[in-house]
mmCIF file of C-alpha atoms in Angstrom:
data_model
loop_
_atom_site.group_PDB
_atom_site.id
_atom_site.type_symbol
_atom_site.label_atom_id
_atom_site.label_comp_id
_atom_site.label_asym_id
_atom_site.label_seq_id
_atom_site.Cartn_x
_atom_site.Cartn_y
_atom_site.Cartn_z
ATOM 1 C CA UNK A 1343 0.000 0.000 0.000
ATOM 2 C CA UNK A 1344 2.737 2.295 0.795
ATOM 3 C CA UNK A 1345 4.538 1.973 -3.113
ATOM 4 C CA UNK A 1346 1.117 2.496 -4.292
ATOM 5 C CA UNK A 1347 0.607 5.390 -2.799
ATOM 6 C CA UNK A 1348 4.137 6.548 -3.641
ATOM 7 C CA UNK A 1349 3.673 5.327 -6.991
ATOM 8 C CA UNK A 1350 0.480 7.410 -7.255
ATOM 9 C CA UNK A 1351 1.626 10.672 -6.207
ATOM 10 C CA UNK A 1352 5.265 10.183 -8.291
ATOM 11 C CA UNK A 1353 2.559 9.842 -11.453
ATOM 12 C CA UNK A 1354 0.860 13.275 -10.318
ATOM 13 C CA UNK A 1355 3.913 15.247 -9.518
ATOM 14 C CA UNK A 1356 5.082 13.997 -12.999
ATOM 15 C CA UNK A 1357 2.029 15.532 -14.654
ATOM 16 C CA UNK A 1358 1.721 18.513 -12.836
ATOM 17 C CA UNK A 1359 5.506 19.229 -14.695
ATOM 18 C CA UNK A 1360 3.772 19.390 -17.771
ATOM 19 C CA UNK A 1361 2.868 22.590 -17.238
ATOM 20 C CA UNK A 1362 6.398 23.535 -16.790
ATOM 21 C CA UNK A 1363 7.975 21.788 -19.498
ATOM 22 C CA UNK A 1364 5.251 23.422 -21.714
ATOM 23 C CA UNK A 1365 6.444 26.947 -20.549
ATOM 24 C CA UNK A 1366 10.267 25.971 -21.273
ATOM 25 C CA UNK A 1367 9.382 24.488 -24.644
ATOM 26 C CA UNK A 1368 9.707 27.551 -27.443
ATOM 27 C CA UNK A 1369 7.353 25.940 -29.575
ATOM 28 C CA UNK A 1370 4.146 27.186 -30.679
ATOM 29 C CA UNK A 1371 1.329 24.977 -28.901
ATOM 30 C CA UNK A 1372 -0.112 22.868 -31.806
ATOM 31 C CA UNK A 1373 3.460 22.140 -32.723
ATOM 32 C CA UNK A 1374 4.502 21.719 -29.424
ATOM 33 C CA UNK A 1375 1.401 19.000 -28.749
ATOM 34 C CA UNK A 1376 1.941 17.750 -32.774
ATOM 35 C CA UNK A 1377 5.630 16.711 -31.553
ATOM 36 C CA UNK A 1378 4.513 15.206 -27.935
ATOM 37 C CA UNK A 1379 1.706 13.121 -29.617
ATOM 38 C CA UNK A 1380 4.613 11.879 -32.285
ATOM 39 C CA UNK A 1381 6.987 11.062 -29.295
ATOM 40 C CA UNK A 1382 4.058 8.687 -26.928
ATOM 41 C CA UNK A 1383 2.810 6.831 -29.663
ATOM 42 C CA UNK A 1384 6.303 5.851 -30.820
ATOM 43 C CA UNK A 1385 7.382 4.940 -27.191
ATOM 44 C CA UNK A 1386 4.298 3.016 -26.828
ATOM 45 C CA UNK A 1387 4.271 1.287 -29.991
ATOM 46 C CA UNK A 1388 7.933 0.376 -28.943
ATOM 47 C CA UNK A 1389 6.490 -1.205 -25.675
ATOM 48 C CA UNK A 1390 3.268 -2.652 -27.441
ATOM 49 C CA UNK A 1391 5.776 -4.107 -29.611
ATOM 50 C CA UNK A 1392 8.491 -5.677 -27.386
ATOM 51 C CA UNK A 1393 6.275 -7.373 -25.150
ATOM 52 C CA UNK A 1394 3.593 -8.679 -27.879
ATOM 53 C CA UNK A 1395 0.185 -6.944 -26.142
ATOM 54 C CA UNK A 1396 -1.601 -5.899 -29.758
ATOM 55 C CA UNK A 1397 -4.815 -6.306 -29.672
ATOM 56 C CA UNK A 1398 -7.461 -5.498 -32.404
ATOM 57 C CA UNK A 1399 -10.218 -2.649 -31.582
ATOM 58 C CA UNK A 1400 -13.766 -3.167 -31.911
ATOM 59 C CA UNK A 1401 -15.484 -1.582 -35.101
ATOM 60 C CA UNK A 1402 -17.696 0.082 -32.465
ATOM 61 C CA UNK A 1403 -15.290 1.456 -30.669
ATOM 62 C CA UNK A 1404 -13.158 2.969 -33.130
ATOM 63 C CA UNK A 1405 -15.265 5.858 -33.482
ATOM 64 C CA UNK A 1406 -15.312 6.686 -30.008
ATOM 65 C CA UNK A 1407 -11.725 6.120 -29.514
ATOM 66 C CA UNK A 1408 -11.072 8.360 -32.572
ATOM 67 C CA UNK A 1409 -13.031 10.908 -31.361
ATOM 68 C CA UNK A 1410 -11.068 11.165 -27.971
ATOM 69 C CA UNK A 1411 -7.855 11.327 -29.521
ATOM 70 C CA UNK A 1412 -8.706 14.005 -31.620
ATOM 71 C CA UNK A 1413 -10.248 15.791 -28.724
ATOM 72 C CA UNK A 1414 -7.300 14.875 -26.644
ATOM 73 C CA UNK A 1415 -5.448 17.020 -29.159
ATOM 74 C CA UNK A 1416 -7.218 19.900 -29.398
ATOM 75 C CA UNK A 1417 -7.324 19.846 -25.684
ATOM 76 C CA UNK A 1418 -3.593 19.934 -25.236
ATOM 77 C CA UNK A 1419 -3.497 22.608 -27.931
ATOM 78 C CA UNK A 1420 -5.725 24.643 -25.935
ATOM 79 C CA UNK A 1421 -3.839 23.914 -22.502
ATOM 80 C CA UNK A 1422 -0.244 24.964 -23.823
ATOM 81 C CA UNK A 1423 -1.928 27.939 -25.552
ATOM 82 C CA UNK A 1424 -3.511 28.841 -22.062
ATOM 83 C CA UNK A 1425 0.466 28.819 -20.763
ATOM 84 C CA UNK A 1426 1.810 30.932 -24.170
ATOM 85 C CA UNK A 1427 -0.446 33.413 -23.201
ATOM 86 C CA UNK A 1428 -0.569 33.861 -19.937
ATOM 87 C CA UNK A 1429 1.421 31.687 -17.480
ATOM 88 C CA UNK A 1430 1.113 28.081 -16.150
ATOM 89 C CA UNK A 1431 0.136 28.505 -12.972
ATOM 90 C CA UNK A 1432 -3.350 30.242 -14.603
ATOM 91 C CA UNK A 1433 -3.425 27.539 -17.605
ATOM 92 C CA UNK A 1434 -3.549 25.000 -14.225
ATOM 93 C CA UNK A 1435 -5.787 26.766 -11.932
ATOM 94 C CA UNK A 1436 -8.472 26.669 -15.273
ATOM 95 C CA UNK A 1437 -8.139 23.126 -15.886
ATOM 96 C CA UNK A 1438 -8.693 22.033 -12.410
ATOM 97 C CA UNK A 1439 -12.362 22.666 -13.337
ATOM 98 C CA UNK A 1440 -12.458 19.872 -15.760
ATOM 99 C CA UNK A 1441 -13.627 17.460 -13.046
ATOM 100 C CA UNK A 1442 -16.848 19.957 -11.997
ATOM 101 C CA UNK A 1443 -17.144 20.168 -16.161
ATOM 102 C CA UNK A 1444 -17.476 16.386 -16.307
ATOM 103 C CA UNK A 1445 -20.020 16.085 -13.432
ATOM 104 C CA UNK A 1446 -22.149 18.329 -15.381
ATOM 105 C CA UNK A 1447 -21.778 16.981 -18.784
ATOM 106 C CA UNK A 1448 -21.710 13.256 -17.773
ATOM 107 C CA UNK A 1449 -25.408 13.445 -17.621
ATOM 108 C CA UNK A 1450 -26.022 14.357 -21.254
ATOM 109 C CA UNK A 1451 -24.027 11.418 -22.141
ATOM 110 C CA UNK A 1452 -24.758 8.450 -19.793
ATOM 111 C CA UNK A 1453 -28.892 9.779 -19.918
ATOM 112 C CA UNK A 1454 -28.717 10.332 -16.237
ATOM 113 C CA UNK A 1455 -30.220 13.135 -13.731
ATOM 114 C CA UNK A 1456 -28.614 16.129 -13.045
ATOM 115 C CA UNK A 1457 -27.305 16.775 -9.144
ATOM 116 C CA UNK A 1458 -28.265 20.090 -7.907
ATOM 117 C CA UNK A 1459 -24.845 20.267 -5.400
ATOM 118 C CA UNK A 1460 -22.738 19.347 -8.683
ATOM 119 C CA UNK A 1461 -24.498 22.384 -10.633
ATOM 120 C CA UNK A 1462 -23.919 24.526 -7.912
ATOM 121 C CA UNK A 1463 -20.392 23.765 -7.523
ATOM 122 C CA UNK A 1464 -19.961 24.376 -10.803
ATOM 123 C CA UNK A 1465 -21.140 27.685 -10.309
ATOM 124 C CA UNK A 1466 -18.622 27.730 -7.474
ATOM 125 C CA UNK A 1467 -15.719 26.796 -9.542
ATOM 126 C CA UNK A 1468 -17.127 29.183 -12.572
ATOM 127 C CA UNK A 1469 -16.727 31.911 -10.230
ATOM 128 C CA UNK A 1470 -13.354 31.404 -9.425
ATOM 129 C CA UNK A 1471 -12.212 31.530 -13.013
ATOM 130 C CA UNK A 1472 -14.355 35.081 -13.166
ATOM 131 C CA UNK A 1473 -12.777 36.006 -10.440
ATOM 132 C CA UNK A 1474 -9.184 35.649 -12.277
ATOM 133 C CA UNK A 1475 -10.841 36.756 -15.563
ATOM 134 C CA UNK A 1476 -11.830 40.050 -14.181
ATOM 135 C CA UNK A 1477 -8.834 40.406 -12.367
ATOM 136 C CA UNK A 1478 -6.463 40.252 -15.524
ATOM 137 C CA UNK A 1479 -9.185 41.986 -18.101
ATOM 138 C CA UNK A 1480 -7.319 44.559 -18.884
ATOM 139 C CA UNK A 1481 -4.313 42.225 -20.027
ATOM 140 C CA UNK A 1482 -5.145 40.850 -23.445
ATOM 141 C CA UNK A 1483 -3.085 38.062 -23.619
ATOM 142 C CA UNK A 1484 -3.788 36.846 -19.913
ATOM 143 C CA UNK A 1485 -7.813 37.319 -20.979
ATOM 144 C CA UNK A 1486 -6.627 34.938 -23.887
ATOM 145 C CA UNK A 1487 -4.783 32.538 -22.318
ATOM 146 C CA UNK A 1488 -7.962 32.101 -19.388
ATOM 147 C CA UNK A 1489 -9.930 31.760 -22.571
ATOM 148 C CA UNK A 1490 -7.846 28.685 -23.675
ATOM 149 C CA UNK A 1491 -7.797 27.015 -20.272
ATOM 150 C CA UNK A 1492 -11.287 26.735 -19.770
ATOM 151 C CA UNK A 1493 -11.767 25.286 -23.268
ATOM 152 C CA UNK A 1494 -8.946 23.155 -22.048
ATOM 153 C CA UNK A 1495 -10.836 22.067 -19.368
ATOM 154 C CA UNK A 1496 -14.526 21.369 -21.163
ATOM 155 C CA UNK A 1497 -12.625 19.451 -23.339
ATOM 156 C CA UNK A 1498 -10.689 17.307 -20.617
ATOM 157 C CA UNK A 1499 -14.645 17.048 -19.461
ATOM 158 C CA UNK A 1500 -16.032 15.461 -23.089
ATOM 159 C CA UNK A 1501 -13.214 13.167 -23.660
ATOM 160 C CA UNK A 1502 -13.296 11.958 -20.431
ATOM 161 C CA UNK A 1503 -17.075 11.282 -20.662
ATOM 162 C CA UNK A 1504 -16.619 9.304 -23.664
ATOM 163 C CA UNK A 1505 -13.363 7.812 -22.861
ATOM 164 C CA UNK A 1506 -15.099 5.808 -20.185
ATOM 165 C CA UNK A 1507 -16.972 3.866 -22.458
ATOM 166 C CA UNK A 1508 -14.218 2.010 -23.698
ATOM 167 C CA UNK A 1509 -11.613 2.913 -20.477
ATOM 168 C CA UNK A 1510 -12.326 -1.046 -19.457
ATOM 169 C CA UNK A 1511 -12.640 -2.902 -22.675
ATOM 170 C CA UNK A 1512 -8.918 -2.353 -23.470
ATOM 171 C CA UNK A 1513 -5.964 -2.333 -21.941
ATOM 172 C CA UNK A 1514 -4.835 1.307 -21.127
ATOM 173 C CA UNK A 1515 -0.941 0.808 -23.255
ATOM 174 C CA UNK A 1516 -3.681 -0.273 -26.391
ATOM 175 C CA UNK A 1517 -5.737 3.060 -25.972
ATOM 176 C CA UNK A 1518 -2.980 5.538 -25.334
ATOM 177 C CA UNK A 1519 -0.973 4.291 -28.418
ATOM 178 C CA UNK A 1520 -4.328 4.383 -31.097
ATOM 179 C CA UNK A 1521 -5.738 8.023 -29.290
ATOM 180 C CA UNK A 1522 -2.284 9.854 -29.695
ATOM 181 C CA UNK A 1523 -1.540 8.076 -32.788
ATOM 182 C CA UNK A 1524 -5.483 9.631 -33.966
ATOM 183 C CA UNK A 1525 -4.470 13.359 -32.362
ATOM 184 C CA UNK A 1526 -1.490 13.211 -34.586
ATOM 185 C CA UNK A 1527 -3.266 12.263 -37.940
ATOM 186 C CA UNK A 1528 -5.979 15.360 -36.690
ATOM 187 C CA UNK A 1529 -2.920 17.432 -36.109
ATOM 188 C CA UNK A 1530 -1.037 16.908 -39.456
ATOM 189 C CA UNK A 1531 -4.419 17.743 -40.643
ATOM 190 C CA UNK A 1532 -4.639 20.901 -39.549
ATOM 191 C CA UNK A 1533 -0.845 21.702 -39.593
ATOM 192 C CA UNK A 1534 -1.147 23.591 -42.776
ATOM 193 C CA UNK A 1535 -4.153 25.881 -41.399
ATOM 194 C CA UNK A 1536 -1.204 26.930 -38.614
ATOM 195 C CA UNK A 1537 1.350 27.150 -41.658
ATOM 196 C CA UNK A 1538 -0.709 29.461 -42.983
ATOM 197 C CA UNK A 1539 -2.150 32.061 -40.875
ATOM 198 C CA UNK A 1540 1.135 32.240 -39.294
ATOM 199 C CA UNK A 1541 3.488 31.139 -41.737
ATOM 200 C CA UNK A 1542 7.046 32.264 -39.368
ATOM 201 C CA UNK A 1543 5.632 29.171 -37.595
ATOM 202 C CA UNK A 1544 8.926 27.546 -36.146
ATOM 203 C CA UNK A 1545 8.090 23.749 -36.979
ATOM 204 C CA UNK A 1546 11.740 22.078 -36.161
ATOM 205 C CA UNK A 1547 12.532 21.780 -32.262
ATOM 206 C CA UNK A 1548 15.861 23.753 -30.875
ATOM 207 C CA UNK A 1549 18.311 20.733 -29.007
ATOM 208 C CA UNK A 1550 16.711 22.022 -25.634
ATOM 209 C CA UNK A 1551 13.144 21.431 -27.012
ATOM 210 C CA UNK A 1552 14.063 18.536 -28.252
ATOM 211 C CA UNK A 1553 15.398 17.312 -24.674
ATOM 212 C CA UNK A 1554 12.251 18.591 -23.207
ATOM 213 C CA UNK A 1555 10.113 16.595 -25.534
ATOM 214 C CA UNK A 1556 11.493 13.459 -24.755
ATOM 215 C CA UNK A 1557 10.755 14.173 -20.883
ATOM 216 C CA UNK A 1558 7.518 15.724 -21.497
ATOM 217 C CA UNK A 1559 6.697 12.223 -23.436
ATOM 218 C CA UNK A 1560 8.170 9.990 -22.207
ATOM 219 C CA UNK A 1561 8.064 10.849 -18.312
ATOM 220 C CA UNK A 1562 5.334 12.487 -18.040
ATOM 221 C CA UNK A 1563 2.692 10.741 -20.662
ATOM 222 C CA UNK A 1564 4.308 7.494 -20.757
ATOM 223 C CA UNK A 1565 5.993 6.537 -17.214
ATOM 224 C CA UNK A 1566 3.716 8.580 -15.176
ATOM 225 C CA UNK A 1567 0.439 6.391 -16.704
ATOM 226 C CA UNK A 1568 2.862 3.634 -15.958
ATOM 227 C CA UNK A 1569 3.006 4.252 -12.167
ATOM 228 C CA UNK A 1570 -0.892 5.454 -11.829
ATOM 229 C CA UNK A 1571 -2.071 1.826 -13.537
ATOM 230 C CA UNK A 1572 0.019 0.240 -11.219
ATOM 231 C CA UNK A 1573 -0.879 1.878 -8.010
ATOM 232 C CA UNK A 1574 -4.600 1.554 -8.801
ATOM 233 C CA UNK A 1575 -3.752 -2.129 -8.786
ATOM 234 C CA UNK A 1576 -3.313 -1.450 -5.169
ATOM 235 C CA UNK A 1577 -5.617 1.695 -3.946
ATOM 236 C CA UNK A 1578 -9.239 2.672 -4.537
ATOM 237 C CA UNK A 1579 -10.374 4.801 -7.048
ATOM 238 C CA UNK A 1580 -11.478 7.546 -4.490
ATOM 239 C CA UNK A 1581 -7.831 7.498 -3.249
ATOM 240 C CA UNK A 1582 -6.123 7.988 -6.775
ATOM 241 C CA UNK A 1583 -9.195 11.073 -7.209
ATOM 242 C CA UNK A 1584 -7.784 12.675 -4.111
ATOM 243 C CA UNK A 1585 -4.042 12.100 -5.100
ATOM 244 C CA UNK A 1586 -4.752 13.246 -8.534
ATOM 245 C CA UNK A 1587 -6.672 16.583 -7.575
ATOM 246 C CA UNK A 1588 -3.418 17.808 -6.340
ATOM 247 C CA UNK A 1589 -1.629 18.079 -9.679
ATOM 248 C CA UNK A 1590 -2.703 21.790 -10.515
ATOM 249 C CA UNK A 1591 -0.927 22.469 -6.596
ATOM 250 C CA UNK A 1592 2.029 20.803 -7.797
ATOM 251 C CA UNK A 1593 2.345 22.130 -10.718
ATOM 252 C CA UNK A 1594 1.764 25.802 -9.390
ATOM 253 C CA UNK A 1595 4.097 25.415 -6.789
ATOM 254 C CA UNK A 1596 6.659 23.966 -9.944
ATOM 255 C CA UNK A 1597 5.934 27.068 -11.545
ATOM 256 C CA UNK A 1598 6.813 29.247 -8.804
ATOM 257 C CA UNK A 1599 9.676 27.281 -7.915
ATOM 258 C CA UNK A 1600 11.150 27.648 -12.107
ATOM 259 C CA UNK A 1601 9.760 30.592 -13.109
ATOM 260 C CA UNK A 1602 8.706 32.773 -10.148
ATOM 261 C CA UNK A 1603 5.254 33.114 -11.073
ATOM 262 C CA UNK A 1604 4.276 34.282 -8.196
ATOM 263 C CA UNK A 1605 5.708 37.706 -8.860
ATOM 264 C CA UNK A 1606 3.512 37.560 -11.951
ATOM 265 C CA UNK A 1607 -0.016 36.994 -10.178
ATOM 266 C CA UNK A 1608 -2.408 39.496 -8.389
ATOM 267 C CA UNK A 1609 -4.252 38.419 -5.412
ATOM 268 C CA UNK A 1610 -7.330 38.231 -7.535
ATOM 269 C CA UNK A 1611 -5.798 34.999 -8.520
ATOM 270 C CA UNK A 1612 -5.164 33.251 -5.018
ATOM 271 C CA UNK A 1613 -9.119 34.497 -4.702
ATOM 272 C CA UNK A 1614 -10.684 32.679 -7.688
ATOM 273 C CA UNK A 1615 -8.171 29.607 -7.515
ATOM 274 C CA UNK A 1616 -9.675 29.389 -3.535
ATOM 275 C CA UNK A 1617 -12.740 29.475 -4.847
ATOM 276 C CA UNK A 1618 -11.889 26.511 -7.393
ATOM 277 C CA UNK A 1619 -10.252 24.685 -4.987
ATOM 278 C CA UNK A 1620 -12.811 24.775 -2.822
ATOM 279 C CA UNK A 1621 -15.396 23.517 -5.196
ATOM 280 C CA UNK A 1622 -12.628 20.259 -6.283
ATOM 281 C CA UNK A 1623 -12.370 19.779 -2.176
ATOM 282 C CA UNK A 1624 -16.163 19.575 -1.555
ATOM 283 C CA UNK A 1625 -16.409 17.666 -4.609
ATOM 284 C CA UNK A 1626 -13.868 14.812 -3.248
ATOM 285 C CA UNK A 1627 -15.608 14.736 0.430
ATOM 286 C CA UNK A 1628 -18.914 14.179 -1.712
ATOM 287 C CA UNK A 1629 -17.472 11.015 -3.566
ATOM 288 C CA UNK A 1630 -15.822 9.983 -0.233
ATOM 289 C CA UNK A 1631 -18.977 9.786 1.516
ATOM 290 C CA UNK A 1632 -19.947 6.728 3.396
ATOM 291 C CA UNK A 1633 -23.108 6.424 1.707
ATOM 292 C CA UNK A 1634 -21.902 6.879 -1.786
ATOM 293 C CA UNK A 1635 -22.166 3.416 -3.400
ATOM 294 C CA UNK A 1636 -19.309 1.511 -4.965
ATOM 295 C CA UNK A 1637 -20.566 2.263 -8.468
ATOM 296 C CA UNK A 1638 -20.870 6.025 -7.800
ATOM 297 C CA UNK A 1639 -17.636 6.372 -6.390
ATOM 298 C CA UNK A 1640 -15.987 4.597 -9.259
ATOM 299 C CA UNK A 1641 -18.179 6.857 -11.796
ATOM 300 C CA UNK A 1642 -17.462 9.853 -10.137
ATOM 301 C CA UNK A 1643 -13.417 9.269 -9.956
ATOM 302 C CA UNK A 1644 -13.113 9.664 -13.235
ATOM 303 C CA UNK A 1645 -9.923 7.727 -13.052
ATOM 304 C CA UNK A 1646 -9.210 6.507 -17.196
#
């Protein structure tokens, strides 16, 4: 129990340097993400291919699987957009409402009732990002780059939605490899919209980048799932939920710690992330709650 939970919380501290990495990384964001999606299928077709575990995907669930690739994409374009604009701590604090997104689009998807507590604390967490919004309205690019994290977030919240339709059909090496290898085919796709609108579009990583990459990819997307499949071998889904709503704190805290964001921010900010925090918090001591059943606990986690 105790390597799970240190395997757990390695996996989160892992992620919550993405936001870092993105910040250090000169690329533009759809580049940036283009290269990162190139870099975790390869590594996990490598490891899909040493050790034999191909399997074949449903007909019915290649749509689905398609579609949260592609969303996947977008969504990491929009989150490493959030940090070109503004900064990562605010690109974080934004996407720590995907969770209160997903409670209130879950419904739509999985024909279920609607919980008055989740809607309000989604007006809770909406706040907070107003908060920071009108706090930084008179910066363009900060407005812009809040813009792109809470698109990040709603679209963390869709693909997650739909992702756990097929989350326990396959195993989770199979469905990382075919959803990155689907963001990069949307990606090269749209590569020559970029190309064209801005066409001094730097496409070929400096050696630092390149370094980066391989970390961001390979640490962070492919080891840190590594350690999180295995510790959930070990600890309930309620336990990884908690461990994994602290990755926007460790990344923020990252961010201070590399890039002294927190000469950047205005107290407006520490108001609307307390107010997002506090809606994640009373979130988790809902799905911890004695009386929530098994299968609303697991539903809730939202653990793919």
């Amino acid at each position: 129990m105790k390597k799970a939970l240190l395997q757990i919380h390695a996996a989160v501290l892992l992620w919550g340097f993405t936001g870092v990495l993105g910040r250090a990384i000169d690329l533009s964001a759809p580049v940036l993400v283009w290269y990162r999606m190139l870099l975790t299928a390869v590594f996990m077709f490598v490891i899909l291919q040493y050790r034999k575990q191909w399997l074949s995907i449903g007909r019915k669930d290649i749509a689905p699987m398609a579609a949260v690739g592609s969303l996947m994409a977008l969504h990491w374009v929009a989150f490493y957009g959030s940090i070109k604009f503004s900064n990562a701590s605010i690109a974080l604090v934004c996407l720590s409402t995907a969770s209160i997104f997903t409670s209130l689009l879950d419904p739509f998807v999985n024909k279920g009732k609607h919980d008055i507590y989740e809607l309000l604390l989604g007006l809770l967490a909406l706040a907070g990002v107003f908060l920071i919004y009108h706090t930084y309205r008179m910066e363009q690019s900060y407005v812009l780059g809040i813009i792109f994290g809470v698109i990040a977030a709603i679209l963390s919240s869709v693909f997650t939605v739909i992702n756990k339709r097929i989350a326990n059909r396959y195993p989770a090496r199979t469905i990382v490899f075919y959803e990155m290898s689907t963001g990069l085919v949307l990606l090269t796709l749209l590569m020559p919209i970029q190309l064209f609108y801005i066409p001094d579009t730097v496409i070929l990583p400096s050696a630092m980048d390149w370094v980066w990459l391989v970390v961001l990819s390979l640490c962070c997307t492919v080891w840190a799932q590594s350690l999180a499949i295995n510790a959930l071998k070990h600890i309930s889904s309620f336990t990884a939920t908690l461990s994994v709503n602290l990755e926007p704190v460790y990344g923020i805290v990252l961010a201070f710690i590399f890039f002294k964001e927190n000469k950047e921010l205005h107290s407006g900010f520490y108001a609307g992330m307390a107010l997002i925090c506090l809606s994640v918090v009373l979130q988790t001591i809902r799905i911890l709650r004695p009386k929530a059943s098994p299968g609303y606990i697991k539903e809730k986690a939202g653990i793919d």
